[in-house]
Coordinates of C-alpha atoms in Angstrom, one line a residue:
X11 CA 104.3 96.3 95.3
X12 CA 103.1 94.5 93.2
X13 CA 101.8 90.8 95.2
X14 CA 101.2 87.2 94.8
X15 CA 97.1 89.0 92.9
X16 CA 98.8 91.3 91.1
X17 CA 100.7 89.1 89.7
X18 CA 98.7 86.4 88.3
X19 CA 96.5 88.9 87.0
X20 CA 99.8 89.3 85.0
X21 CA 100.1 85.9 84.3
X22 CA 96.5 85.1 83.2
X23 CA 96.5 88.6 81.2
X24 CA 99.8 87.6 79.4
X25 CA 98.7 83.9 78.5
X26 CA 95.8 85.7 76.8
X27 CA 97.9 88.0 74.6
X28 CA 101.9 86.7 73.8
X29 CA 102.1 83.4 73.8
X30 CA 103.4 81.9 70.4
X31 CA 103.9 85.2 69.3
X32 CA 107.4 86.0 67.4
X33 CA 109.8 88.8 69.3
X34 CA 110.5 91.2 66.4
X35 CA 112.3 93.6 68.6
X36 CA 113.3 94.2 71.8
X37 CA 115.2 98.6 73.3
X38 CA 116.2 98.2 76.6
X39 CA 117.0 101.7 78.2
X40 CA 118.7 100.9 82.0
X41 CA 121.1 98.0 81.5
X42 CA 121.3 97.4 85.5
X43 CA 117.7 95.8 84.4
X44 CA 119.2 92.8 83.1
X45 CA 121.8 90.4 84.6
X46 CA 123.3 90.2 81.4
X47 CA 125.0 92.9 78.3
X48 CA 121.7 93.9 76.3
X49 CA 123.4 93.0 73.1
X50 CA 123.4 88.9 74.2
X51 CA 119.8 90.3 76.3
X52 CA 117.8 91.3 72.4
X53 CA 120.3 88.3 70.7
X54 CA 118.2 85.8 72.1
X55 CA 115.3 87.2 72.5
X56 CA 115.1 88.9 68.4
X57 CA 113.4 85.8 67.2
X58 CA 111.5 83.4 70.0
X59 CA 109.1 82.7 71.3
X60 CA 107.1 82.7 74.9
X61 CA 105.5 79.6 75.0
X62 CA 103.9 79.5 79.1
X63 CA 104.1 82.5 81.5
X64 CA 104.8 80.6 85.4
X65 CA 103.9 82.5 88.3
X66 CA 106.1 82.0 91.5
X67 CA 105.7 83.5 95.1
X68 CA 105.8 87.2 93.4
X69 CA 107.9 86.3 90.2
X70 CA 107.3 86.2 86.8
X71 CA 109.3 82.8 84.2
X72 CA 108.7 83.4 80.3
X73 CA 109.1 80.4 79.3
X74 CA 111.1 80.3 75.8
X75 CA 111.2 77.7 73.1
X76 CA 114.6 77.7 73.2
X77 CA 114.9 76.5 76.3
X78 CA 115.8 80.1 78.6
X79 CA 113.5 81.8 80.9
X80 CA 112.9 85.3 81.8
X81 CA 112.7 86.5 85.2
X82 CA 110.6 88.8 86.4
X83 CA 110.5 90.8 89.3
X84 CA 108.5 94.1 89.4
X85 CA 110.1 94.7 93.1
X86 CA 108.8 98.5 94.7
X87 CA 106.9 100.7 92.6
X88 CA 106.9 98.1 89.1
X89 CA 104.2 97.3 86.7
X90 CA 103.4 96.3 82.8
X91 CA 101.5 97.6 80.4
X92 CA 100.8 95.7 77.0
X93 CA 100.6 98.8 73.8
X94 CA 100.0 99.5 70.0
X95 CA 103.1 100.0 68.9
X96 CA 103.6 103.8 69.5
X97 CA 99.9 104.6 69.2
X98 CA 99.2 102.7 73.2
X99 CA 102.6 104.3 74.2
X100 CA 102.6 104.3 78.3
X101 CA 103.7 108.1 79.6
X102 CA 105.3 107.0 81.8
X103 CA 109.4 105.8 81.2
X104 CA 110.6 102.6 79.8
X105 CA 113.6 100.6 81.3
X106 CA 112.9 97.7 78.6
X107 CA 109.9 97.0 75.9
X108 CA 109.7 93.7 74.2
X109 CA 108.2 93.0 71.2
X110 CA 105.2 90.9 70.4
X111 CA 104.3 90.6 66.7
X112 CA 102.2 93.7 66.5
X113 CA 101.9 94.8 70.2
X114 CA 105.3 96.2 73.1
X115 CA 104.6 94.5 76.7
X116 CA 106.5 97.7 78.3
X117 CA 108.6 97.4 81.9
X118 CA 108.2 100.3 84.0
X119 CA 109.3 101.5 87.0
X120 CA 112.3 98.7 87.0
X121 CA 114.5 100.5 88.8
X122 CA 115.1 98.0 92.0
X123 CA 113.2 95.2 89.9
X124 CA 114.8 93.4 87.4
X125 CA 114.5 91.9 84.6
X126 CA 117.3 87.9 83.5
X127 CA 117.5 85.9 80.9
X128 CA 118.5 82.4 82.9
X129 CA 118.8 78.9 82.2
X130 CA 116.1 76.7 83.1
X131 CA 118.1 75.0 85.7
X132 CA 119.3 78.3 87.1
X133 CA 115.5 79.9 87.0
X134 CA 115.6 76.8 89.9
X135 CA 117.9 77.7 91.1
X136 CA 117.0 81.6 92.1
X137 CA 113.7 80.7 93.2
X138 CA 115.1 77.7 95.2
X139 CA 114.5 79.8 99.2
X140 CA 111.3 80.6 97.9
X141 CA 108.9 78.9 100.5
X142 CA 105.7 76.8 98.9
X143 CA 102.6 78.3 96.8
X144 CA 99.6 79.5 98.7
X145 CA 97.0 78.5 96.0
X146 CA 98.8 75.0 94.5
X147 CA 96.4 72.2 95.5
X148 CA 99.2 70.7 97.9
X149 CA 98.5 73.3 100.7
X150 CA 96.1 71.1 102.5
X151 CA 94.9 73.2 105.3
X152 CA 96.6 70.7 108.0
X153 CA 100.0 71.2 105.6
X154 CA 99.4 75.4 106.2
X155 CA 98.7 74.8 110.2
X156 CA 101.3 73.1 110.2
X157 CA 103.5 74.9 108.5
X158 CA 102.6 78.4 110.0
X159 CA 102.0 76.9 113.3
X160 CA 105.6 76.3 114.8
X161 CA 106.9 78.9 113.4
X162 CA 107.6 81.8 116.6
X163 CA 107.0 86.3 116.3
X164 CA 104.0 88.6 114.6
X165 CA 101.9 86.8 112.5
X166 CA 102.4 89.9 109.9
X167 CA 106.2 89.0 109.8
X168 CA 105.6 85.0 109.3
X169 CA 103.2 86.1 106.4
X170 CA 105.4 88.1 104.7
X171 CA 108.4 86.2 105.0
X172 CA 109.1 84.2 100.9
X173 CA 110.8 81.5 102.8
X174 CA 107.6 80.8 104.3
X175 CA 104.8 81.2 102.0
X176 CA 104.4 82.1 98.6
X177 CA 103.7 85.4 97.3
X178 CA 101.8 87.7 100.2
X179 CA 103.5 90.8 100.7
X180 CA 102.5 93.8 103.5
X181 CA 98.6 94.3 101.2
X182 CA 97.5 91.2 102.0
X183 CA 98.7 90.3 105.2
X184 CA 96.8 93.0 106.5
X185 CA 94.1 92.0 104.5
X186 CA 93.7 88.6 105.3
X187 CA 94.7 89.1 109.2
X188 CA 91.5 91.5 109.2
X189 CA 89.1 88.6 107.5
X190 CA 90.1 85.6 110.3
X191 CA 89.6 88.7 112.8
X192 CA 93.2 88.2 114.1
X193 CA 95.9 91.0 115.0
X194 CA 98.1 91.2 112.5
X195 CA 100.3 91.6 115.7
X196 CA 99.3 88.6 117.2
X197 CA 102.1 85.8 118.5
X198 CA 102.2 82.7 116.4
X199 CA 102.9 81.0 119.2
X200 CA 100.4 81.8 120.8
X201 CA 97.8 80.8 117.9
X202 CA 95.1 77.9 118.8
X203 CA 94.6 75.5 116.5
X204 CA 91.5 77.1 115.2
X205 CA 92.5 80.0 114.7
X206 CA 95.4 78.4 112.3
X207 CA 92.8 77.0 110.5
X208 CA 90.4 80.6 110.3
X209 CA 93.8 81.9 108.8
X210 CA 94.0 79.5 106.1
X211 CA 90.8 79.8 105.3
X212 CA 90.2 83.6 105.3
X213 CA 94.2 83.6 103.4
X214 CA 92.5 81.0 100.9
X215 CA 89.1 83.6 100.4
X216 CA 90.9 86.6 99.7
X217 CA 94.1 85.2 98.0
X218 CA 91.2 84.1 95.1
X219 CA 88.6 87.0 95.3
X220 CA 91.6 89.6 95.5
X221 CA 93.6 87.6 92.3
X222 CA 89.9 86.9 90.6
X223 CA 88.9 90.9 91.3
X224 CA 92.3 91.9 89.8
X225 CA 94.7 92.8 92.5
X226 CA 95.2 96.2 94.6
X227 CA 97.8 97.6 91.0
X228 CA 96.0 101.0 89.4
X229 CA 97.5 101.1 86.1
X230 CA 95.5 99.8 83.7
X231 CA 97.6 96.1 82.1
X232 CA 95.9 97.5 78.0
X233 CA 93.7 99.4 77.2
X234 CA 90.7 99.3 78.2
X235 CA 91.7 96.6 80.8
X236 CA 88.9 97.9 83.3
X237 CA 89.8 94.9 86.0
X238 CA 93.3 95.2 87.0
X239 CA 93.8 97.1 89.5
X240 CA 90.3 97.2 90.0
X241 CA 90.3 95.0 94.3
X242 CA 91.8 98.0 95.3
X243 CA 88.0 99.6 96.1
X244 CA 87.8 95.8 97.7
X245 CA 90.5 96.3 100.5
X246 CA 89.6 96.1 104.0
X247 CA 91.7 97.4 105.8
X248 CA 95.0 98.3 103.7
X249 CA 95.0 102.1 103.2
X250 CA 92.4 102.4 105.0
X251 CA 93.5 104.4 108.6
X252 CA 90.8 107.0 110.4
X253 CA 88.2 105.2 107.8
X254 CA 84.8 102.9 109.3
X255 CA 85.6 99.0 110.1
X256 CA 83.4 97.6 107.4
X257 CA 82.7 95.3 110.5
X258 CA 81.9 97.4 113.4
X259 CA 82.7 100.9 112.1
X260 CA 86.0 101.6 114.8
X261 CA 88.0 104.0 112.8
X262 CA 91.0 101.9 111.2
X263 CA 94.6 102.4 113.2
X264 CA 97.6 102.2 111.3
X265 CA 100.9 101.0 113.0
X266 CA 104.2 100.0 112.3
X267 CA 106.5 96.8 113.0
X268 CA 109.2 96.1 112.0
X269 CA 109.2 99.1 109.6
X270 CA 106.7 98.1 108.2
X271 CA 102.9 99.5 107.8
X272 CA 100.4 97.2 109.3
X273 CA 96.5 98.1 109.3
X274 CA 93.8 96.8 111.3
X275 CA 90.5 97.3 113.5
X276 CA 91.6 98.3 117.0
X277 CA 88.3 96.3 118.3
X278 CA 87.4 93.7 116.2
X279 CA 90.9 91.9 116.0
X280 CA 91.8 91.2 119.4
X281 CA 95.3 90.7 119.8
X282 CA 96.5 87.2 120.8

């Protein structure tokens, strides 16, 4: 599932490509991906422009010039692709296609995800349960330590809880715990303040590196895109079961906790 780095990478790329370009055509192949009828969705989008693309956690918000919003959550398996009409059409089936000038933004894999047309207030209401942004300048070390330190339960479960902090999922929770040299199943209430401060440093480091590295999504965003997905090769533990730890060469272990896969080094990540 795309996490903060993947969605921030998409936001940056979209902001370079579609802003203020009139929408000339809309194709909906799966009405269940929408929250309104195809007719209403198409009529409100045709002729409008996206003036700003915002990210909130794992969501993208397309701000339209008429005041409306498109709220996107890719969920499991969702990806975006921008191509020049039919000559760069992706081979996979699409659920929604929006044409911006001579380019088409393809929404792929929206079987669980969605693209909803909302008012500004409806968008705010839809996202009101999300926790604070990790990379916001207001997320200081002191605030992070206070926020995480008052929780109880496993570290990984806490990090992926979108009501605690927004944007971290399975992959980066494991990568952050590895960087901090903390076992992902350690209990939050047992971590020292020093460990929590290190967790903050690792969170900021991993999120910035993963975002600047294009995230781990393997499909390019558009023709010639070599950035998107490049961070997949930089992951230290996620999906690396059996491979040697980059710190100590001990084989990476995969476990399961609350139906989630957990990857870690059993030697240099000690459970508190």
